[in-house]
Amino acid sequence: MLTETSNKICVVIGASHAGVNFAFALRKEGWEGEIILFDSDPDFPYHRPPLSKAYLTSEEGTQHDLLFPKQNYETDNVTLKLGQTISSIHRKEKSISISDGSVQHYDKLVISTGSRPFIPSIKGLNTANNVFAMRTAEDAINIRNALKKNHNKVVIIGGGYIGLETAASLSKKGALVTVLEREERVLSRVTAPEMSTYFEELHHNHGVSILSNKNVKSVDFHNKINEVHCDDSSSYKADIIIVGVGIKVNTELAEKAGLEIKDGIKVDAYCKTNDENIYALGDCTYHYNLHYKKYIRLESVQNAVDQAKIAAKSICGEDIAYNSIPWFWSDQYDVKLQMVGLSQGYNQTIKRIETERDNCQSVWYFKDDELLAVDAINNAKAYILGTRFIQKNQIIDKNKLSDISIGITPTSFI
Amino acid sequence: MATITFITNDNETIIAEGTTGSVMELAVQNKVKGIDGDCGGVCSCATCHVHVEAEHWEKIGAPSELENDMLEFDENVSEYSRLCCQIDVTDAIDGVVLKVVK
Ligand SMILES: Cc1cc2nc3c(=O)[nH]c(=O)nc-3n(C[C@H](O)[C@H](O)[C@H](O)COP(=O)(O)OP(=O)(O)OC[C@H]3O[C@@H](n4cnc5c(N)ncnc54)[C@H](O)[C@@H]3O)c2cc1C
Ligand code: FES
């Protein structure tokens, strides 16, 4: 049960998807003491997914996509300290140091520091012009502003979801976009070749040039334009360069404080670290997935939000083990991709193209008889049923699944 | 402006007023239990499922194809189901009553 908390302080480092959802969940679970959220980002906490999607093509500010309305911070008495970076955690004293020199005591500490863009060491990149990452509202605003100045040749380094979404959005705005992918296909880390081919074609049909096996080696800036050089001697002119090659996990604070680190901050089923009073949530955690029976790190809203709820319950005395099937989405042009499960380790895929509708497909990933994951293109039925089948460890009749004359219903593949 | 009534699973009635945004956002703002809005309103999490009172269905209207697909196999689906992140708060929906499904 919840013990007396009214004179306790819960401090959260990182006020984004994980930290903010946690703060409100903690209040909902009955925490009566102070809740203080810190973030180096000066912008009022916002949704990140729209940054590479609708936001780039709209004229509105991020104010439209706040994680929680401003008034809820007041009604729930959640204190936000923006533009403040935490420089260290002192576990013995139960306090944190803020970069302005002040110190804040905590009874419970939550680390939701997420991740930051990984900027590869490419010769000349740091002296090139109009180079952006795509992680923060500021990045998105900078990209939008750069584009306004009639800078329309864009090179995106990296063909992951963020790179591809950004490509779709910027081409909608009239930019000439080239995506340079180092691997032999885009999305190679996260999907099957069928999906990569689908998205490569989709982009080609929208005039975006997607080039694989392109390892960027250097960049130079002369005559007012950047030139991006690849190690196969090809080069591409760019007014704007966007780097989207992946992220680095923000584990440094936790590591300095002596918390256990693997591919992220290691937490137990309740999101607790190896310190009784410190929890970690979201992109920065290395956690156990009960369904897939392995430790993983995820970069998704689902994981941030679900872990936030679990940790809030745990701090308020109710331990419920984290047990979510991961899900994710991506919007590119008029295509909605919805994904559920973890496809790593698959040895078979089954692709369905529904006949009764245009552009409605799905890829089902199996490891032998186990359904691991489903990627659904404009096909929420496949996404929803896939979720249910994975949760229930349902054995699927693969012959029926492969037969597109059989429509998708809850019973048709069983 | 629209006044919207939410009835939660514990039969709590919450009356909320809004002018913009989605009904899901209005519900979150007013702490309506059972409306989480986990995906931020992009029709991917179904944590914003409501049943529209039958007499108000005309005002709210039918879901899109994507939303319909999200709902079709839901255990609690009814002919008046909607994912309320897909409903805009406008004058046109003033007075509707929504029952929270979860
Ligand atoms: C462009 C883009 C599109 C995306 N699209 C999708 C999508 O479609 N679907 C999906 O599920 N996911 C998507 N994601 C991923 C999703 O946004 C992340 O998984 C999510 O933001 C993780 O939340 P988090 O709170 O764990 O970490 P973050 O969002 O990374 O937040 C961590 C916060 O901690 C702060 N911080 C770090 N260190 C310190 C410090 N020392 N002191 C103070 N503050 C600190 C940072 O400023 C940051 O605000 C997208 C991400 C991006 C960038
Ligand atoms: S908020 Fe996720 S589907 Fe409505």
mmCIF file of C-alpha atoms and ligand atoms in Angstrom, chain A residues 12-21 38-43 45-53 67 81 83-88 97 99 111-117 134-136 139-140 161-163 165-166 247 250-253 281-285 298-305 307 327-331 337 339, chain B residues 39 42, ligand 1:
data_model
loop_
_atom_site.group_PDB
_atom_site.id
_atom_site.type_symbol
_atom_site.label_atom_id
_atom_site.label_comp_id
_atom_site.label_asym_id
_atom_site.label_seq_id
_atom_site.Cartn_x
_atom_site.Cartn_y
_atom_site.Cartn_z
ATOM 1 C CA VAL A 12 12.067 13.227 -12.880
ATOM 2 C CA ILE A 13 15.001 13.847 -15.237
ATOM 3 C CA GLY A 14 13.665 14.182 -18.784
ATOM 4 C CA ALA A 15 10.212 15.627 -19.476
ATOM 5 C CA SER A 16 9.208 13.897 -22.669
ATOM 6 C CA HIS A 17 6.974 10.927 -23.494
ATOM 7 C CA ALA A 18 8.168 8.780 -20.594
ATOM 8 C CA GLY A 19 8.739 11.438 -17.932
ATOM 9 C CA VAL A 20 5.572 13.450 -18.511
ATOM 10 C CA ASN A 21 3.274 10.440 -18.752
ATOM 11 C CA PHE A 38 13.492 18.691 -15.339
ATOM 12 C CA ASP A 39 14.387 18.938 -18.996
ATOM 13 C CA SER A 40 17.157 20.691 -20.898
ATOM 14 C CA ASP A 41 14.749 21.292 -23.778
ATOM 15 C CA PRO A 42 13.167 24.758 -23.279
ATOM 16 C CA ASP A 43 10.016 23.876 -25.258
ATOM 17 C CA PRO A 45 6.756 19.058 -23.515
ATOM 18 C CA TYR A 46 5.480 17.910 -26.901
ATOM 19 C CA HIS A 47 4.859 14.786 -28.959
ATOM 20 C CA ARG A 48 7.908 13.792 -31.004
ATOM 21 C CA PRO A 49 6.327 11.555 -33.689
ATOM 22 C CA PRO A 50 4.601 14.432 -35.517
ATOM 23 C CA LEU A 51 7.921 16.284 -35.915
ATOM 24 C CA SER A 52 8.930 14.227 -38.937
ATOM 25 C CA LYS A 53 5.351 13.774 -40.115
ATOM 26 C CA LEU A 67 1.846 15.861 -24.455
ATOM 27 C CA LYS A 81 11.609 23.048 -14.883
ATOM 28 C CA GLY A 83 15.828 24.579 -19.955
ATOM 29 C CA GLN A 84 17.635 22.980 -17.011
ATOM 30 C CA THR A 85 20.173 20.229 -17.468
ATOM 31 C CA ILE A 86 21.002 17.770 -14.735
ATOM 32 C CA SER A 87 24.717 17.257 -14.387
ATOM 33 C CA SER A 88 24.922 14.539 -11.747
ATOM 34 C CA SER A 97 22.917 18.689 -9.295
ATOM 35 C CA SER A 99 23.857 22.807 -14.309
ATOM 36 C CA ILE A 111 15.526 8.832 -15.110
ATOM 37 C CA SER A 112 13.813 9.261 -18.454
ATOM 38 C CA THR A 113 16.639 10.853 -20.360
ATOM 39 C CA GLY A 114 15.818 9.100 -23.646
ATOM 40 C CA SER A 115 18.273 9.281 -26.461
ATOM 41 C CA ARG A 116 19.899 11.798 -28.750
ATOM 42 C CA PRO A 117 20.769 11.660 -32.440
ATOM 43 C CA MET A 134 15.600 15.364 -36.369
ATOM 44 C CA ARG A 135 14.855 14.863 -32.710
ATOM 45 C CA THR A 136 13.555 18.052 -31.130
ATOM 46 C CA ASP A 139 15.304 20.688 -35.155
ATOM 47 C CA ALA A 140 11.966 20.569 -36.954
ATOM 48 C CA TYR A 161 11.744 5.521 -40.235
ATOM 49 C CA ILE A 162 12.667 9.045 -39.246
ATOM 50 C CA GLY A 163 14.698 9.579 -42.418
ATOM 51 C CA GLU A 165 9.179 10.162 -42.916
ATOM 52 C CA THR A 166 11.225 13.331 -43.198
ATOM 53 C CA ILE A 247 20.521 7.404 -31.787
ATOM 54 C CA ASN A 250 21.515 9.001 -22.743
ATOM 55 C CA THR A 251 22.946 6.743 -20.070
ATOM 56 C CA GLU A 252 25.882 8.887 -18.952
ATOM 57 C CA LEU A 253 24.196 10.342 -15.862
ATOM 58 C CA LEU A 281 11.817 4.677 -18.199
ATOM 59 C CA GLY A 282 11.530 4.890 -21.953
ATOM 60 C CA ASP A 283 14.163 4.940 -24.687
ATOM 61 C CA CYS A 284 16.997 4.865 -22.147
ATOM 62 C CA THR A 285 16.072 1.534 -20.532
ATOM 63 C CA LEU A 298 12.992 0.041 -27.489
ATOM 64 C CA GLU A 299 12.556 3.429 -29.092
ATOM 65 C CA SER A 300 8.827 3.901 -29.093
ATOM 66 C CA VAL A 301 5.991 5.865 -27.597
ATOM 67 C CA GLN A 302 4.321 2.613 -26.515
ATOM 68 C CA ASN A 303 7.266 1.614 -24.383
ATOM 69 C CA ALA A 304 7.674 5.081 -22.867
ATOM 70 C CA VAL A 305 3.984 5.313 -21.938
ATOM 71 C CA GLN A 307 6.744 1.903 -18.552
ATOM 72 C CA TRP A 327 3.815 -1.522 -31.149
ATOM 73 C CA PHE A 328 4.830 1.314 -33.417
ATOM 74 C CA TRP A 329 3.542 3.292 -36.375
ATOM 75 C CA SER A 330 4.865 5.364 -39.231
ATOM 76 C CA ASP A 331 3.118 7.733 -41.640
ATOM 77 C CA LEU A 337 2.177 1.612 -41.364
ATOM 78 C CA MET A 339 3.619 -2.614 -36.531
ATOM 79 C CA CYS B 39 -0.730 7.025 -29.224
ATOM 80 C CA VAL B 42 -3.168 8.759 -34.427
HETATM 81 C C1 LIG C 1 11.140 12.501 -35.411
HETATM 82 C C2 LIG C 1 10.700 11.350 -34.564
HETATM 83 C C3 LIG C 1 9.617 10.554 -34.955
HETATM 84 C C4 LIG C 1 9.198 9.487 -34.173
HETATM 85 N N1 LIG C 1 8.117 8.760 -34.564
HETATM 86 C C5 LIG C 1 7.640 7.774 -33.766
HETATM 87 C C6 LIG C 1 6.449 7.064 -34.099
HETATM 88 O O1 LIG C 1 5.837 7.293 -35.128
HETATM 89 N N2 LIG C 1 5.998 6.126 -33.236
HETATM 90 C C7 LIG C 1 6.655 5.841 -32.072
HETATM 91 O O2 LIG C 1 6.202 4.980 -31.314
HETATM 92 N N3 LIG C 1 7.804 6.479 -31.752
HETATM 93 C C8 LIG C 1 8.301 7.438 -32.564
HETATM 94 N N4 LIG C 1 9.453 8.098 -32.215
HETATM 95 C C9 LIG C 1 10.185 7.675 -31.025
HETATM 96 C C10 LIG C 1 9.620 8.316 -29.780
HETATM 97 O O3 LIG C 1 9.471 9.691 -29.946
HETATM 98 C C11 LIG C 1 10.551 8.013 -28.611
HETATM 99 O O4 LIG C 1 10.562 6.628 -28.411
HETATM 100 C C12 LIG C 1 10.085 8.727 -27.360
HETATM 101 O O5 LIG C 1 10.251 10.104 -27.505
HETATM 102 C C13 LIG C 1 10.862 8.229 -26.142
HETATM 103 O O6 LIG C 1 10.486 8.983 -25.045
HETATM 104 P P1 LIG C 1 11.470 9.194 -23.807
HETATM 105 O O7 LIG C 1 10.729 10.101 -22.890
HETATM 106 O O8 LIG C 1 11.939 7.885 -23.332
HETATM 107 O O9 LIG C 1 12.760 9.900 -24.384
HETATM 108 P P2 LIG C 1 12.952 11.272 -25.150
HETATM 109 O O10 LIG C 1 11.742 11.609 -25.920
HETATM 110 O O11 LIG C 1 14.240 11.154 -25.873
HETATM 111 O O12 LIG C 1 13.095 12.357 -23.999
HETATM 112 C C14 LIG C 1 14.173 12.426 -23.142
HETATM 113 C C15 LIG C 1 14.231 13.828 -22.588
HETATM 114 O O13 LIG C 1 15.236 13.890 -21.588
HETATM 115 C C16 LIG C 1 15.889 15.130 -21.675
HETATM 116 N N5 LIG C 1 17.205 14.986 -21.049
HETATM 117 C C17 LIG C 1 18.167 14.076 -21.362
HETATM 118 N N6 LIG C 1 19.236 14.231 -20.551
HETATM 119 C C18 LIG C 1 18.933 15.237 -19.690
HETATM 120 C C19 LIG C 1 19.625 15.867 -18.614
HETATM 121 N N7 LIG C 1 20.837 15.465 -18.241
HETATM 122 N N8 LIG C 1 19.018 16.886 -17.965
HETATM 123 C C20 LIG C 1 17.769 17.309 -18.314
HETATM 124 N N9 LIG C 1 17.076 16.738 -19.336
HETATM 125 C C21 LIG C 1 17.653 15.720 -20.008
HETATM 126 C C22 LIG C 1 15.934 15.416 -23.146
HETATM 127 O O14 LIG C 1 16.045 16.811 -23.383
HETATM 128 C C23 LIG C 1 14.606 14.868 -23.625
HETATM 129 O O15 LIG C 1 13.587 15.851 -23.677
HETATM 130 C C24 LIG C 1 9.897 9.170 -32.994
HETATM 131 C C25 LIG C 1 11.007 9.943 -32.606
HETATM 132 C C26 LIG C 1 11.404 11.019 -33.374
HETATM 133 C C27 LIG C 1 12.581 11.835 -32.937
#
